[in-house]
Amino acid sequence: GMKLAWKQEDVEEALASAQREARAAFGDERVLLERFITRPRHIEVQVFCDQHGNGVYLFERDCSVQRRHQKSESYLRMERLVEAAIQTGAHAVHPGYGFLSENAKFADTLRAAGVTLVGPPAAAMLSMGDKKEAKSIMEKAGVPVVPGYHGSDQSLERLVEEAGRVGFPLLIKAVMGGGGK
């Protein structure tokens, strides 16, 4: 339920929509505001293949690794990924971004199998499930964070005021979420 507001006139509608979605998904309508970065960059290493076990080459990828007999949902099946790591002799697994990279159970399952998760420990993932708390932890640690508002005053007036302070384009998203849900 992330929403973008490209200008001040978009804020109230985007806020209302994000709050409805947050309330429906998490029972908590609190949102946070962040400056939206329009051109982020990361290097992606991807495990993939087609339904026949043949590798699929994507030109824009920096690196790719084939895994045979992958079904479209297999990247969410923890036991299969741990099994593949053990069978191939992998010492570590980086699950990408989102889904299993935020799942504390996956981190614990890998650890129990003797495989290192390239990412935070399970306890940190649990703390990071609350974006407001996560951002607060990072700020206290001196980690640079994207400008935004994650305060407790969730009144329309305050959120609209903070939107103007943060700047546009503006990302509006639920405080709760993440954790591989």
PDB file of C-alpha atoms in Angstrom:
ATOM      1  CA  GLY A   1       0.000   0.000   0.000  1.00  0.00           C
ATOM      2  CA  MET A   2       2.633   2.602  -0.822  1.00  0.00           C
ATOM      3  CA  LYS A   3       1.358   5.755  -2.481  1.00  0.00           C
ATOM      4  CA  LEU A   4       3.192   8.521  -4.271  1.00  0.00           C
ATOM      5  CA  ALA A   5       2.292  12.182  -4.128  1.00  0.00           C
ATOM      6  CA  TRP A   6       4.075  14.117  -6.850  1.00  0.00           C
ATOM      7  CA  LYS A   7       2.796  17.517  -5.677  1.00  0.00           C
ATOM      8  CA  GLN A   8       1.038  19.119  -2.697  1.00  0.00           C
ATOM      9  CA  GLU A   9      -2.395  18.756  -4.318  1.00  0.00           C
ATOM     10  CA  ASP A  10      -2.004  14.933  -4.322  1.00  0.00           C
ATOM     11  CA  VAL A  11      -1.255  14.576  -0.598  1.00  0.00           C
ATOM     12  CA  GLU A  12      -4.699  14.318   0.982  1.00  0.00           C
ATOM     13  CA  GLU A  13      -6.016  11.724  -1.491  1.00  0.00           C
ATOM     14  CA  ALA A  14      -2.835   9.639  -1.263  1.00  0.00           C
ATOM     15  CA  LEU A  15      -2.899   9.827   2.548  1.00  0.00           C
ATOM     16  CA  ALA A  16      -6.518   8.673   2.732  1.00  0.00           C
ATOM     17  CA  SER A  17      -5.837   5.773   0.377  1.00  0.00           C
ATOM     18  CA  ALA A  18      -2.671   4.653   2.225  1.00  0.00           C
ATOM     19  CA  GLN A  19      -4.439   4.877   5.589  1.00  0.00           C
ATOM     20  CA  ARG A  20      -7.391   2.778   4.337  1.00  0.00           C
ATOM     21  CA  GLU A  21      -5.026   0.096   3.038  1.00  0.00           C
ATOM     22  CA  ALA A  22      -2.919   0.117   6.220  1.00  0.00           C
ATOM     23  CA  ARG A  23      -6.028  -0.204   8.398  1.00  0.00           C
ATOM     24  CA  ALA A  24      -7.348  -3.101   6.281  1.00  0.00           C
ATOM     25  CA  ALA A  25      -3.994  -4.934   6.122  1.00  0.00           C
ATOM     26  CA  PHE A  26      -2.567  -4.297   9.589  1.00  0.00           C
ATOM     27  CA  GLY A  27      -5.400  -2.915  11.729  1.00  0.00           C
ATOM     28  CA  ASP A  28      -3.267   0.206  12.130  1.00  0.00           C
ATOM     29  CA  GLU A  29      -3.771   3.275   9.964  1.00  0.00           C
ATOM     30  CA  ARG A  30      -0.540   5.055  10.925  1.00  0.00           C
ATOM     31  CA  VAL A  31       1.595   6.049   7.951  1.00  0.00           C
ATOM     32  CA  LEU A  32       5.010   7.511   7.428  1.00  0.00           C
ATOM     33  CA  LEU A  33       6.240   9.922   4.816  1.00  0.00           C
ATOM     34  CA  GLU A  34       9.557   9.691   3.004  1.00  0.00           C
ATOM     35  CA  ARG A  35      11.159  11.570   0.183  1.00  0.00           C
ATOM     36  CA  PHE A  36      10.862   9.321  -2.877  1.00  0.00           C
ATOM     37  CA  ILE A  37      14.123   8.550  -4.670  1.00  0.00           C
ATOM     38  CA  THR A  38      13.373   8.388  -8.379  1.00  0.00           C
ATOM     39  CA  ARG A  39      16.546   6.674  -9.615  1.00  0.00           C
ATOM     40  CA  PRO A  40      17.856   4.129  -7.089  1.00  0.00           C
ATOM     41  CA  ARG A  41      20.496   1.575  -8.197  1.00  0.00           C
ATOM     42  CA  HIS A  42      21.494  -1.827  -6.930  1.00  0.00           C
ATOM     43  CA  ILE A  43      23.287  -4.835  -8.326  1.00  0.00           C
ATOM     44  CA  GLU A  44      21.050  -7.866  -8.576  1.00  0.00           C
ATOM     45  CA  VAL A  45      22.108 -11.483  -8.401  1.00  0.00           C
ATOM     46  CA  GLN A  46      19.179 -13.637  -9.432  1.00  0.00           C
ATOM     47  CA  VAL A  47      18.398 -17.361  -9.226  1.00  0.00           C
ATOM     48  CA  PHE A  48      16.098 -18.266 -12.109  1.00  0.00           C
ATOM     49  CA  CYS A  49      15.161 -20.699 -14.865  1.00  0.00           C
ATOM     50  CA  ASP A  50      12.141 -21.503 -17.010  1.00  0.00           C
ATOM     51  CA  GLN A  51       9.597 -24.259 -16.338  1.00  0.00           C
ATOM     52  CA  HIS A  52      11.766 -26.767 -18.218  1.00  0.00           C
ATOM     53  CA  GLY A  53      14.899 -26.095 -16.195  1.00  0.00           C
ATOM     54  CA  ASN A  54      16.590 -24.051 -18.926  1.00  0.00           C
ATOM     55  CA  GLY A  55      18.443 -20.906 -17.979  1.00  0.00           C
ATOM     56  CA  VAL A  56      16.937 -17.593 -18.966  1.00  0.00           C
ATOM     57  CA  TYR A  57      19.469 -14.872 -19.750  1.00  0.00           C
ATOM     58  CA  LEU A  58      18.437 -11.306 -18.946  1.00  0.00           C
ATOM     59  CA  PHE A  59      20.774  -8.682 -20.337  1.00  0.00           C
ATOM     60  CA  GLU A  60      20.205  -6.114 -17.606  1.00  0.00           C
ATOM     61  CA  ARG A  61      21.320  -8.450 -14.803  1.00  0.00           C
ATOM     62  CA  ASP A  62      24.857  -8.135 -13.493  1.00  0.00           C
ATOM     63  CA  CYS A  63      25.029 -11.799 -12.523  1.00  0.00           C
ATOM     64  CA  SER A  64      22.699 -14.784 -12.652  1.00  0.00           C
ATOM     65  CA  VAL A  65      22.671 -18.315 -11.294  1.00  0.00           C
ATOM     66  CA  GLN A  66      20.446 -21.057 -12.671  1.00  0.00           C
ATOM     67  CA  ARG A  67      18.419 -23.357 -10.447  1.00  0.00           C
ATOM     68  CA  ARG A  68      16.768 -26.249 -12.271  1.00  0.00           C
ATOM     69  CA  HIS A  69      13.086 -27.141 -11.988  1.00  0.00           C
ATOM     70  CA  GLN A  70      12.110 -23.878 -10.406  1.00  0.00           C
ATOM     71  CA  LYS A  71       8.387 -23.215 -10.235  1.00  0.00           C
ATOM     72  CA  SER A  72       7.113 -19.655 -10.128  1.00  0.00           C
ATOM     73  CA  GLU A  73       6.340 -19.877  -6.394  1.00  0.00           C
ATOM     74  CA  SER A  74       9.448 -21.811  -5.383  1.00  0.00           C
ATOM     75  CA  TYR A  75      11.350 -18.741  -4.208  1.00  0.00           C
ATOM     76  CA  LEU A  76       8.950 -18.552  -1.252  1.00  0.00           C
ATOM     77  CA  ARG A  77       9.348 -22.189  -0.210  1.00  0.00           C
ATOM     78  CA  MET A  78      11.935 -21.982   2.547  1.00  0.00           C
ATOM     79  CA  GLU A  79      12.516 -25.718   2.871  1.00  0.00           C
ATOM     80  CA  ARG A  80      13.329 -26.044  -0.849  1.00  0.00           C
ATOM     81  CA  LEU A  81      15.776 -23.151  -0.765  1.00  0.00           C
ATOM     82  CA  VAL A  82      17.542 -24.508   2.322  1.00  0.00           C
ATOM     83  CA  GLU A  83      17.638 -27.948   0.715  1.00  0.00           C
ATOM     84  CA  ALA A  84      19.183 -26.450  -2.446  1.00  0.00           C
ATOM     85  CA  ALA A  85      21.786 -24.576  -0.367  1.00  0.00           C
ATOM     86  CA  ILE A  86      22.786 -27.759   1.438  1.00  0.00           C
ATOM     87  CA  GLN A  87      22.881 -29.878  -1.735  1.00  0.00           C
ATOM     88  CA  THR A  88      25.092 -27.378  -3.538  1.00  0.00           C
ATOM     89  CA  GLY A  89      27.408 -26.881  -0.571  1.00  0.00           C
ATOM     90  CA  ALA A  90      26.555 -23.202  -0.239  1.00  0.00           C
ATOM     91  CA  HIS A  91      27.974 -21.540   2.839  1.00  0.00           C
ATOM     92  CA  ALA A  92      25.694 -18.515   2.597  1.00  0.00           C
ATOM     93  CA  VAL A  93      22.430 -17.388   0.988  1.00  0.00           C
ATOM     94  CA  HIS A  94      21.388 -13.884  -0.009  1.00  0.00           C
ATOM     95  CA  PRO A  95      17.649 -14.084  -0.675  1.00  0.00           C
ATOM     96  CA  GLY A  96      17.324 -10.777  -2.529  1.00  0.00           C
ATOM     97  CA  TYR A  97      15.119  -7.946  -1.315  1.00  0.00           C
ATOM     98  CA  GLY A  98      11.662  -8.325   0.223  1.00  0.00           C
ATOM     99  CA  PHE A  99       9.870 -11.618   0.906  1.00  0.00           C
ATOM    100  CA  LEU A 100      12.378 -14.017   2.507  1.00  0.00           C
ATOM    101  CA  SER A 101      15.045 -11.374   3.141  1.00  0.00           C
ATOM    102  CA  GLU A 102      12.682  -9.968   5.780  1.00  0.00           C
ATOM    103  CA  ASN A 103      11.522 -13.302   7.172  1.00  0.00           C
ATOM    104  CA  ALA A 104      12.894 -14.187  10.614  1.00  0.00           C
ATOM    105  CA  LYS A 105      11.762 -17.812  10.277  1.00  0.00           C
ATOM    106  CA  PHE A 106      13.842 -18.167   7.097  1.00  0.00           C
ATOM    107  CA  ALA A 107      16.901 -16.760   8.874  1.00  0.00           C
ATOM    108  CA  ASP A 108      16.407 -19.219  11.750  1.00  0.00           C
ATOM    109  CA  THR A 109      15.855 -22.127   9.344  1.00  0.00           C
ATOM    110  CA  LEU A 110      19.104 -21.364   7.508  1.00  0.00           C
ATOM    111  CA  ARG A 111      21.008 -20.981  10.781  1.00  0.00           C
ATOM    112  CA  ALA A 112      19.682 -24.327  12.039  1.00  0.00           C
ATOM    113  CA  ALA A 113      20.918 -25.929   8.793  1.00  0.00           C
ATOM    114  CA  GLY A 114      24.387 -24.403   9.232  1.00  0.00           C
ATOM    115  CA  VAL A 115      23.981 -21.929   6.372  1.00  0.00           C
ATOM    116  CA  THR A 116      24.672 -18.211   6.825  1.00  0.00           C
ATOM    117  CA  LEU A 117      22.060 -15.694   5.788  1.00  0.00           C
ATOM    118  CA  VAL A 118      23.622 -12.673   4.132  1.00  0.00           C
ATOM    119  CA  GLY A 119      21.470 -10.188   5.974  1.00  0.00           C
ATOM    120  CA  PRO A 120      20.401  -9.253   9.451  1.00  0.00           C
ATOM    121  CA  PRO A 121      19.756 -11.778  12.241  1.00  0.00           C
ATOM    122  CA  ALA A 122      16.183 -12.873  12.945  1.00  0.00           C
ATOM    123  CA  ALA A 123      15.866 -10.604  15.995  1.00  0.00           C
ATOM    124  CA  ALA A 124      16.747  -7.551  13.915  1.00  0.00           C
ATOM    125  CA  MET A 125      14.164  -8.543  11.300  1.00  0.00           C
ATOM    126  CA  LEU A 126      11.496  -8.670  13.963  1.00  0.00           C
ATOM    127  CA  SER A 127      12.458  -5.157  15.107  1.00  0.00           C
ATOM    128  CA  MET A 128      12.427  -3.885  11.543  1.00  0.00           C
ATOM    129  CA  GLY A 129       8.820  -5.019  10.922  1.00  0.00           C
ATOM    130  CA  ASP A 130       7.687  -1.681  12.359  1.00  0.00           C
ATOM    131  CA  LYS A 131       9.064   0.898   9.898  1.00  0.00           C
ATOM    132  CA  LYS A 132       8.683   3.760  12.370  1.00  0.00           C
ATOM    133  CA  GLU A 133      10.721   1.885  14.990  1.00  0.00           C
ATOM    134  CA  ALA A 134      13.247   0.806  12.355  1.00  0.00           C
ATOM    135  CA  LYS A 135      13.849   4.342  11.172  1.00  0.00           C
ATOM    136  CA  SER A 136      14.158   5.549  14.773  1.00  0.00           C
ATOM    137  CA  ILE A 137      16.772   2.854  15.508  1.00  0.00           C
ATOM    138  CA  MET A 138      18.763   3.855  12.420  1.00  0.00           C
ATOM    139  CA  GLU A 139      18.652   7.572  13.263  1.00  0.00           C
ATOM    140  CA  LYS A 140      19.854   6.886  16.833  1.00  0.00           C
ATOM    141  CA  ALA A 141      22.727   4.833  15.401  1.00  0.00           C
ATOM    142  CA  GLY A 142      23.769   7.727  13.171  1.00  0.00           C
ATOM    143  CA  VAL A 143      22.820   5.964   9.951  1.00  0.00           C
ATOM    144  CA  PRO A 144      21.793   8.410   7.207  1.00  0.00           C
ATOM    145  CA  VAL A 145      18.100   7.956   6.409  1.00  0.00           C
ATOM    146  CA  VAL A 146      15.818   9.333   3.728  1.00  0.00           C
ATOM    147  CA  PRO A 147      14.169  12.562   4.912  1.00  0.00           C
ATOM    148  CA  GLY A 148      10.656  11.976   6.162  1.00  0.00           C
ATOM    149  CA  TYR A 149       8.125  12.075   8.991  1.00  0.00           C
ATOM    150  CA  HIS A 150       7.297   9.152  11.248  1.00  0.00           C
ATOM    151  CA  GLY A 151       5.868  10.958  14.228  1.00  0.00           C
ATOM    152  CA  SER A 152       2.940   9.934  16.394  1.00  0.00           C
ATOM    153  CA  ASP A 153       0.716  12.889  15.397  1.00  0.00           C
ATOM    154  CA  GLN A 154      -1.240  11.327  12.526  1.00  0.00           C
ATOM    155  CA  SER A 155      -3.786  14.126  12.122  1.00  0.00           C
ATOM    156  CA  LEU A 156      -4.523  15.158   8.563  1.00  0.00           C
ATOM    157  CA  GLU A 157      -3.295  18.677   9.295  1.00  0.00           C
ATOM    158  CA  ARG A 158       0.067  17.473  10.635  1.00  0.00           C
ATOM    159  CA  LEU A 159       0.600  14.961   7.818  1.00  0.00           C
ATOM    160  CA  VAL A 160      -0.165  17.580   5.151  1.00  0.00           C
ATOM    161  CA  GLU A 161       2.213  20.031   6.889  1.00  0.00           C
ATOM    162  CA  GLU A 162       4.975  17.418   7.087  1.00  0.00           C
ATOM    163  CA  ALA A 163       4.438  16.482   3.433  1.00  0.00           C
ATOM    164  CA  GLY A 164       5.268  20.051   2.470  1.00  0.00           C
ATOM    165  CA  ARG A 165       8.374  20.013   4.689  1.00  0.00           C
ATOM    166  CA  VAL A 166       9.649  16.658   3.383  1.00  0.00           C
ATOM    167  CA  GLY A 167       9.220  17.628  -0.273  1.00  0.00           C
ATOM    168  CA  PHE A 168       8.054  15.957  -3.450  1.00  0.00           C
ATOM    169  CA  PRO A 169       7.792  13.431  -4.865  1.00  0.00           C
ATOM    170  CA  LEU A 170       6.554  11.935  -1.596  1.00  0.00           C
ATOM    171  CA  LEU A 171       6.174   8.275  -0.647  1.00  0.00           C
ATOM    172  CA  ILE A 172       3.354   7.446   1.766  1.00  0.00           C
ATOM    173  CA  LYS A 173       3.286   3.976   3.318  1.00  0.00           C
ATOM    174  CA  ALA A 174       1.970   2.052   6.296  1.00  0.00           C
ATOM    175  CA  VAL A 175       4.065   2.101   9.466  1.00  0.00           C
ATOM    176  CA  MET A 176       3.522  -1.642   9.917  1.00  0.00           C
ATOM    177  CA  GLY A 177       4.411  -4.349   7.411  1.00  0.00           C
ATOM    178  CA  GLY A 178       7.542  -6.017   6.164  1.00  0.00           C
ATOM    179  CA  GLY A 179       8.864  -9.073   7.955  1.00  0.00           C
ATOM    180  CA  GLY A 180       8.207 -11.237   4.909  1.00  0.00           C
ATOM    181  CA  LYS A 181       4.435 -10.906   5.226  1.00  0.00           C
TER     182      LYS A 181
END
